[in-house]
Short mmCIF file of C-alpha atoms in Angstrom, two decimals:
data_model
loop_
_atom_site.label_atom_id
_atom_site.label_comp_id
_atom_site.label_asym_id
_atom_site.label_seq_id
_atom_site.Cartn_x
_atom_site.Cartn_y
_atom_site.Cartn_z
CA MET V 20 -6.53 -12.66 11.96
CA ALA V 21 -5.24 -9.32 10.72
CA SER V 22 -8.48 -7.49 11.44
CA LYS V 23 -9.07 -3.79 10.82
CA GLN V 24 -7.68 -3.16 14.29
CA THR V 25 -4.28 -4.73 13.58
CA LEU V 26 -3.76 -3.56 10.00
CA HIS V 27 -1.84 -0.42 10.80
CA MET V 28 1.81 0.57 10.83
CA ASN V 29 3.78 1.04 14.05
CA GLN V 30 2.59 4.22 15.70
CA GLY V 31 4.38 7.20 17.21
CA GLN V 32 7.70 8.74 16.20
CA GLY V 33 10.17 6.46 17.99
CA GLU V 34 12.92 4.43 16.38
CA THR V 35 10.62 1.44 15.67
CA SER V 36 7.81 3.61 14.27
CA TYR V 37 6.66 3.68 10.68
CA ALA V 38 7.34 7.42 10.69
CA CYS V 39 11.07 6.75 11.12
CA ASN V 40 11.19 3.75 8.77
CA SER V 41 9.33 4.79 5.65
CA SER V 42 11.97 6.32 3.39
CA ALA V 43 11.33 3.72 0.67
CA GLN V 44 7.67 4.69 0.60
CA SER V 45 8.68 8.33 0.25
CA VAL V 46 10.67 7.52 -2.90
CA GLU V 47 7.60 5.85 -4.39
CA GLN V 48 5.38 8.83 -3.62
CA ASN V 49 7.74 11.08 -5.56
CA LYS V 50 7.23 8.80 -8.59
CA MET V 51 3.54 9.68 -8.44
CA LYS V 52 4.15 13.43 -8.56
CA PRO V 53 3.99 13.92 -12.37
CA LEU V 54 0.75 11.92 -12.60
CA ILE V 55 -0.87 13.88 -9.75
CA GLU V 56 0.20 17.16 -11.34
CA ALA V 57 -1.21 16.04 -14.68
CA ALA V 58 -4.49 15.06 -13.03
CA ILE V 59 -4.75 18.46 -11.33
CA LEU V 60 -3.99 20.23 -14.60
CA ASP V 61 -6.81 18.30 -16.23
CA LEU V 62 -9.21 19.15 -13.41
CA CYS V 63 -8.28 22.84 -13.44
CA SER V 64 -7.97 23.24 -17.20
CA SER V 65 -10.08 25.84 -18.95
CA SER V 66 -11.05 23.12 -21.43
CA SER V 67 -12.54 21.11 -18.60
CA THR V 68 -16.32 21.06 -18.23
CA MET V 69 -16.04 21.28 -14.44
CA LEU V 70 -14.23 24.56 -13.74
CA PRO V 71 -14.50 23.89 -10.02
CA THR V 72 -14.71 26.71 -7.52
CA LYS V 73 -13.85 24.11 -4.89
CA MET V 74 -11.88 20.88 -5.02
CA VAL V 75 -11.90 17.93 -2.65
CA ILE V 76 -8.80 15.74 -2.50
CA ALA V 77 -8.53 12.51 -0.54
CA ASP V 78 -5.54 10.31 0.31
CA LEU V 79 -6.64 6.76 1.12
CA GLY V 80 -4.28 4.79 3.35
CA CYS V 81 -2.29 7.84 4.41
CA SER V 82 -0.69 6.09 7.43
CA SER V 83 1.34 8.49 9.61
CA GLY V 84 4.68 10.23 9.74
CA PRO V 85 6.29 12.54 7.16
CA ASN V 86 4.70 10.73 4.19
CA ALA V 87 1.11 11.25 5.33
CA LEU V 88 0.81 14.67 3.67
CA THR V 89 3.06 14.13 0.64
CA LEU V 90 0.44 13.27 -1.97
CA VAL V 91 -2.11 15.90 -0.95
CA SER V 92 0.66 18.51 -0.67
CA ILE V 93 1.70 17.74 -4.26
CA ALA V 94 -1.90 18.26 -5.35
CA VAL V 95 -2.34 21.53 -3.44
CA GLN V 96 0.93 22.91 -4.82
CA ALA V 97 -0.10 21.91 -8.35
CA ILE V 98 -3.38 23.82 -7.93
CA HIS V 99 -1.47 26.86 -6.68
CA SER V 100 1.01 26.72 -9.58
CA HIS V 101 -1.72 26.33 -12.18
CA CYS V 102 -3.69 29.31 -10.88
CA LEU V 103 -0.57 31.50 -10.79
CA GLN V 104 0.37 30.53 -14.33
CA PHE V 105 -3.06 31.18 -15.82
CA VAL V 106 -3.97 34.07 -13.50
CA GLN V 107 -7.06 32.27 -12.26
CA PRO V 108 -8.66 32.58 -8.84
CA PRO V 109 -7.78 29.46 -6.89
CA PRO V 110 -10.56 27.11 -5.84
CA GLU V 111 -11.18 26.42 -2.20
CA VAL V 112 -9.55 23.09 -1.38
CA CYS V 113 -10.65 20.44 1.07
CA VAL V 114 -8.05 17.80 1.95
CA LEU V 115 -9.21 14.55 3.59
CA LEU V 116 -6.89 11.87 4.94
CA ASN V 117 -8.09 8.31 5.39
CA ASP V 118 -6.77 5.20 7.08
CA LEU V 119 -8.09 2.49 9.37
CA PRO V 120 -9.35 3.64 12.80
CA HIS V 121 -6.25 2.42 14.68
CA ASN V 122 -3.92 4.49 12.53
CA ASP V 123 -1.89 7.09 14.45
CA PHE V 124 -4.21 9.98 13.62
CA ASN V 125 -2.90 12.04 16.55
CA THR V 126 0.38 12.48 14.72
CA VAL V 127 -1.37 13.07 11.41
CA VAL V 128 -3.66 15.78 12.75
CA LYS V 129 -0.75 17.69 14.27
CA SER V 130 0.95 17.81 10.87
CA LEU V 131 -2.14 19.05 9.02
CA VAL V 132 -1.45 22.60 10.20
CA THR V 133 1.23 22.92 7.51
CA LEU V 134 -1.46 22.81 4.81
CA HIS V 135 -3.19 25.84 6.34
CA GLN V 136 -0.15 28.08 5.96
CA GLY V 137 -0.83 30.81 3.43
CA ASN V 138 -4.23 31.71 1.97
CA ASP V 139 -3.75 30.85 -1.69
CA PRO V 140 -5.50 28.51 -2.13
CA ILE V 141 -7.66 28.28 0.97
CA VAL V 142 -7.25 24.78 2.40
CA VAL V 143 -9.47 23.09 4.94
CA THR V 144 -8.60 19.64 6.24
CA GLY V 145 -10.08 16.62 7.90
CA VAL V 146 -9.60 12.92 8.59
CA ALA V 147 -11.89 10.07 7.57
CA PRO V 148 -11.14 6.90 9.55
CA GLY V 149 -12.43 3.68 8.01
CA SER V 150 -11.68 0.96 5.48
CA PHE V 151 -11.39 1.99 1.84
CA TYR V 152 -13.30 -1.20 1.09
CA GLU V 153 -16.35 0.64 2.46
CA ARG V 154 -18.03 3.92 1.54
CA LEU V 155 -16.12 6.84 3.05
CA PHE V 156 -17.49 10.00 1.40
CA THR V 157 -20.76 11.36 0.03
CA SER V 158 -21.72 10.70 -3.58
CA GLY V 159 -20.08 12.93 -6.19
CA SER V 160 -18.02 14.85 -3.65
CA LEU V 161 -14.40 14.04 -4.55
CA HIS V 162 -12.31 15.47 -7.39
CA LEU V 163 -9.07 13.59 -6.84
CA VAL V 164 -8.28 10.38 -4.96
CA CYS V 165 -4.68 9.34 -4.26
CA SER V 166 -3.32 6.20 -2.64
CA SER V 167 0.24 4.95 -2.28
CA ASN V 168 1.51 1.63 -0.92
CA SER V 169 -1.87 0.65 0.50
CA LEU V 170 -3.99 -1.23 -2.03
CA HIS V 171 -1.91 -4.41 -1.84
CA TRP V 172 -3.44 -4.85 1.63
CA LEU V 173 -6.55 -7.00 1.32
CA SER V 174 -9.76 -6.67 3.31
CA LYS V 175 -9.08 -10.13 4.76
CA ALA V 176 -7.19 -13.36 4.10
CA PRO V 177 -8.89 -15.62 1.54
CA GLU V 178 -11.69 -17.58 3.20
CA VAL V 179 -11.01 -20.62 1.02
CA LEU V 180 -7.68 -20.94 2.87
CA THR V 181 -8.75 -20.01 6.37
CA SER V 182 -11.96 -22.09 6.40
CA ASN V 183 -10.20 -25.15 4.97
CA LYS V 184 -7.11 -24.63 7.15
CA ILE V 185 -4.78 -24.51 4.17
CA SER V 186 -1.60 -22.82 5.36
CA ALA V 187 -0.44 -19.86 3.32
CA TYR V 188 3.21 -20.83 3.68
CA ASP V 189 3.83 -24.45 4.66
CA ILE V 190 6.86 -25.14 6.83
CA ASP V 191 7.66 -28.19 4.67
CA GLU V 192 9.24 -27.09 1.40
CA HIS V 193 7.75 -29.89 -0.70
CA ALA V 194 4.25 -29.36 0.68
CA ARG V 195 4.60 -25.61 0.18
CA LEU V 196 5.49 -25.98 -3.48
CA GLN V 197 2.50 -28.27 -4.01
CA LYS V 198 0.10 -25.83 -2.36
CA LEU V 199 1.50 -22.61 -3.79
CA PRO V 200 -0.65 -22.51 -6.96
CA ILE V 201 -3.80 -22.98 -4.84
CA VAL V 202 -2.67 -20.38 -2.31
CA PHE V 203 -1.71 -17.87 -4.96
CA GLU V 204 -5.00 -18.32 -6.82
CA ALA V 205 -6.91 -17.74 -3.58
CA TYR V 206 -5.01 -14.52 -2.90
CA GLY V 207 -5.48 -13.39 -6.50
CA GLN V 208 -9.22 -13.93 -6.29
CA GLN V 209 -9.43 -12.01 -3.02
CA PHE V 210 -7.51 -9.12 -4.57
CA ARG V 211 -9.83 -9.12 -7.60
CA LYS V 212 -12.87 -9.00 -5.32
CA ASP V 213 -11.42 -6.25 -3.11
CA PHE V 214 -10.04 -4.05 -5.87
CA THR V 215 -13.26 -4.32 -7.89
CA LEU V 216 -15.17 -3.14 -4.81
CA PHE V 217 -12.66 -0.32 -4.28
CA LEU V 218 -13.24 0.92 -7.83
CA LYS V 219 -17.04 0.77 -7.51
CA LEU V 220 -17.00 2.71 -4.25
CA ARG V 221 -14.66 5.42 -5.49
CA ALA V 222 -16.68 5.80 -8.70
CA LYS V 223 -19.71 6.68 -6.55
CA GLU V 224 -17.73 9.22 -4.52
CA LEU V 225 -15.96 10.99 -7.40
CA VAL V 226 -17.46 13.78 -9.48
CA PRO V 227 -17.99 13.13 -13.21
CA GLY V 228 -14.56 13.18 -14.82
CA GLY V 229 -12.90 12.84 -11.41
CA ARG V 230 -9.37 11.48 -11.23
CA MET V 231 -7.58 8.83 -9.24
CA VAL V 232 -3.80 8.23 -8.97
CA ILE V 233 -2.69 5.09 -7.15
CA SER V 234 0.47 3.06 -6.65
CA LEU V 235 1.04 -0.36 -5.13
CA PRO V 236 3.75 -3.02 -5.09
CA GLY V 237 3.27 -5.82 -7.59
CA ARG V 238 5.11 -8.49 -9.50
CA ARG V 239 6.58 -8.79 -12.96
CA SER V 240 4.36 -10.20 -15.66
CA ASP V 241 6.91 -12.86 -16.59
CA GLU V 242 7.10 -14.28 -13.07
CA LEU V 243 5.63 -17.66 -12.28
CA ALA V 244 2.11 -17.35 -10.93
CA SER V 245 3.21 -19.05 -7.72
CA GLU V 246 5.46 -16.23 -6.56
CA PHE V 247 4.45 -13.56 -4.05
CA CYS V 248 5.74 -10.05 -3.61
CA HIS V 249 9.08 -9.86 -1.84
CA LEU V 250 7.99 -8.59 1.59
CA TRP V 251 5.33 -11.29 1.94
CA GLU V 252 7.82 -14.01 1.06
CA THR V 253 10.57 -12.62 3.28
CA LEU V 254 8.28 -12.33 6.31
CA ALA V 255 7.05 -15.90 5.87
CA GLN V 256 10.59 -17.25 5.57
CA ILE V 257 11.71 -15.48 8.76
CA LEU V 258 8.71 -16.78 10.70
CA ARG V 259 9.35 -20.26 9.30
CA VAL V 260 12.88 -20.21 10.77
CA MET V 261 11.50 -19.03 14.13
CA THR V 262 9.04 -21.94 14.05
CA ILE V 263 11.77 -24.49 13.30
CA GLU V 264 13.82 -23.05 16.17
CA GLY V 265 10.83 -23.38 18.52
CA VAL V 266 10.39 -19.65 19.10
CA ILE V 267 6.82 -19.68 17.80
CA ASP V 268 4.23 -22.45 17.81
CA ARG V 269 3.79 -24.58 14.68
CA VAL V 270 0.01 -24.42 14.89
CA LYS V 271 0.12 -20.62 15.06
CA PHE V 272 2.51 -20.51 12.10
CA ASP V 273 0.19 -22.69 10.03
CA SER V 274 -2.75 -20.39 10.80
CA PHE V 275 -0.92 -17.15 9.96
CA TYR V 276 -2.20 -15.38 6.85
CA VAL V 277 -0.85 -12.04 5.67
CA PRO V 278 -3.68 -10.21 3.85
CA MET V 279 -1.42 -8.92 1.08
CA HIS V 280 -1.24 -9.45 -2.67
CA GLY V 281 0.99 -7.88 -5.32
CA PRO V 282 -0.69 -8.04 -8.76
CA SER V 283 0.95 -7.92 -12.17
CA HIS V 284 0.15 -4.92 -14.34
CA GLU V 285 -1.91 -7.14 -16.69
CA GLU V 286 -3.89 -8.39 -13.69
CA LEU V 287 -4.56 -4.82 -12.57
CA LYS V 288 -5.44 -3.65 -16.07
CA VAL V 289 -7.98 -6.45 -16.61
CA ILE V 290 -9.75 -5.75 -13.31
CA ILE V 291 -10.02 -2.04 -14.12
CA GLN V 292 -11.36 -2.71 -17.60
CA GLU V 293 -13.85 -5.35 -16.47
CA GLU V 294 -15.21 -3.18 -13.62
CA GLY V 295 -15.80 -0.40 -16.14
CA SER V 296 -16.07 2.75 -14.01
CA PHE V 297 -12.66 4.15 -15.01
CA SER V 298 -10.50 4.58 -18.07
CA ILE V 299 -6.73 4.20 -17.72
CA SER V 300 -5.01 7.52 -18.46
CA GLU V 301 -1.53 6.16 -17.79
CA MET V 302 0.03 3.07 -16.25
CA GLN V 303 3.69 2.82 -15.25
CA VAL V 304 5.70 -0.19 -14.12
CA HIS V 305 9.07 0.50 -12.55
CA ASP V 306 11.69 -0.92 -10.21
CA PRO V 307 11.49 0.98 -6.89
CA ARG V 308 15.14 0.25 -6.21
CA SER V 309 16.31 2.23 -9.23
CA CYS V 310 16.20 5.44 -7.17
CA VAL V 311 17.72 3.95 -4.00
CA ASP V 312 21.42 4.03 -3.20
CA ASN V 313 22.47 0.39 -2.77
CA ALA V 314 24.87 1.48 -0.04
CA LEU V 315 21.83 2.35 2.07
CA ILE V 316 20.43 -1.18 1.86
CA VAL V 317 21.79 -2.57 5.13
CA PRO V 318 20.34 -5.39 7.26
CA SER V 319 19.48 -3.20 10.25
CA MET V 320 17.57 -0.70 8.11
CA PHE V 321 15.64 -3.39 6.24
CA ALA V 322 14.86 -5.22 9.49
CA SER V 323 13.55 -2.00 11.04
CA MET V 324 11.36 -1.38 8.01
CA MET V 325 9.97 -4.92 8.27
CA ARG V 326 9.21 -4.32 11.95
CA ALA V 327 7.50 -0.98 11.32
CA VAL V 328 5.16 -2.58 8.77
CA PHE V 329 4.43 -5.97 10.29
CA GLU V 330 4.82 -5.69 14.08
CA PRO V 331 1.11 -5.14 14.88
CA ILE V 332 0.09 -8.23 12.87
CA ILE V 333 2.88 -10.39 14.26
CA VAL V 334 2.25 -9.45 17.90
CA GLN V 335 -1.51 -9.88 17.56
CA HIS V 336 -1.06 -13.44 16.26
CA PHE V 337 2.12 -14.72 17.94
CA GLY V 338 2.48 -12.54 21.02
CA ASP V 339 5.48 -10.38 21.90
CA VAL V 340 8.22 -12.07 19.85
CA MET V 341 9.65 -8.95 18.26
CA ASP V 342 13.09 -9.19 19.87
CA GLU V 343 13.42 -12.69 18.48
CA PHE V 344 12.00 -11.57 15.15
CA MET V 345 14.55 -8.78 14.82
CA ALA V 346 17.42 -11.09 15.80
CA CYS V 347 16.31 -13.69 13.25
CA THR V 348 15.84 -11.06 10.58
CA GLU V 349 19.30 -9.58 11.02
CA GLN V 350 20.85 -13.05 11.26
CA ARG V 351 19.31 -13.85 7.86
CA TRP V 352 21.57 -11.22 6.30
CA SER V 353 24.58 -11.52 8.59
CA GLN V 354 26.95 -12.37 5.74
CA PRO V 355 28.26 -9.35 3.79
CA GLY V 356 26.27 -8.84 0.60
CA SER V 357 23.56 -11.38 1.51
CA LEU V 358 20.79 -8.79 1.69
CA GLU V 359 21.81 -7.23 -1.61
CA GLU V 360 21.87 -10.68 -3.17
CA GLU V 361 18.39 -11.52 -1.89
CA VAL V 362 16.94 -8.20 -3.03
CA ALA V 363 18.50 -8.64 -6.47
CA GLY V 364 17.13 -12.16 -6.72
CA ASN V 365 13.59 -11.09 -5.91
CA PRO V 366 12.43 -8.74 -8.68
CA LEU V 367 10.04 -6.17 -7.30
CA VAL V 368 7.97 -3.69 -9.22
CA MET V 369 5.75 -0.78 -8.34
CA LEU V 370 2.60 -0.18 -10.35
CA VAL V 371 1.51 3.44 -10.76
CA VAL V 372 -1.86 4.09 -12.40
CA SER V 373 -3.71 7.27 -13.32
CA LEU V 374 -7.45 6.77 -13.81
CA THR V 375 -10.29 8.96 -15.06
CA LYS V 376 -13.88 8.31 -14.03
CA ALA V 377 -15.72 7.24 -17.16
#
């Protein structure tokens, strides 16, 4: 399940779309701004050995909506500011946006026109549909790669679970606790395999000294190794209730695997070091809720965000149960303060990493 065709956010610009339910992701992108600006400064610096007359910037997992251009826009503006400050001719810039083929590229392409406004620097744009667990660009062609809220998505669910029919989230609490270490280890190994491949591929596509700035949701280092990231756990719990209530089939619930893993920063650091293509310029670990007004965390908003992210996967596996899913989700937090209590009780971190090609 959860093939390349279904791993996309809700399309369009309606009230259930990702475009209208991605404010939390926007906050995270703003956290990446100083690291992207620092990477651009390094690439444009007179002390650099590259002194590029052209720069190619790629956003991997751009999705759609207002956030699709945020990271590349930060980079383009940083290039413009640097050239103004040091009275240097700006390089020609090529901006490439990537996501899986079923992403809403129609909306993305329409928004690309904003990057063409003005002639300083000259910006040309394009889209590159495909998985970032495959080669996307020619060798040595990229200067900067960015990715936000995408790399926690795996290429597939762990085969050791799917082939042996080990449920990712057992409906029985006792059985679930017994299986959790096995399940978590399987997801961790799949993430290691996928992220190692991601690093190898990007190292081939980046120029010598090229930069990469990425962010993804993770978990705290002091958490038990049997705990998943909050969204994964919350989704499974909601679907579990729907199964108990007879809304969805037990067999389908047992065969539902979300291809998602949130690593700790030590886990991420070890994989990067062992793969060897990049050095870590900076790594940040922060609470994404620190910049969010708690008054804005309301059940309807959180339920809509869950729908925008997970609806394609849910519908592909269970059929059209989204009305029931939304009702169950909002019922989960029907008591005043229940959502705030759950969010507070599930520590979530975002990992932001700036890498330099070795």
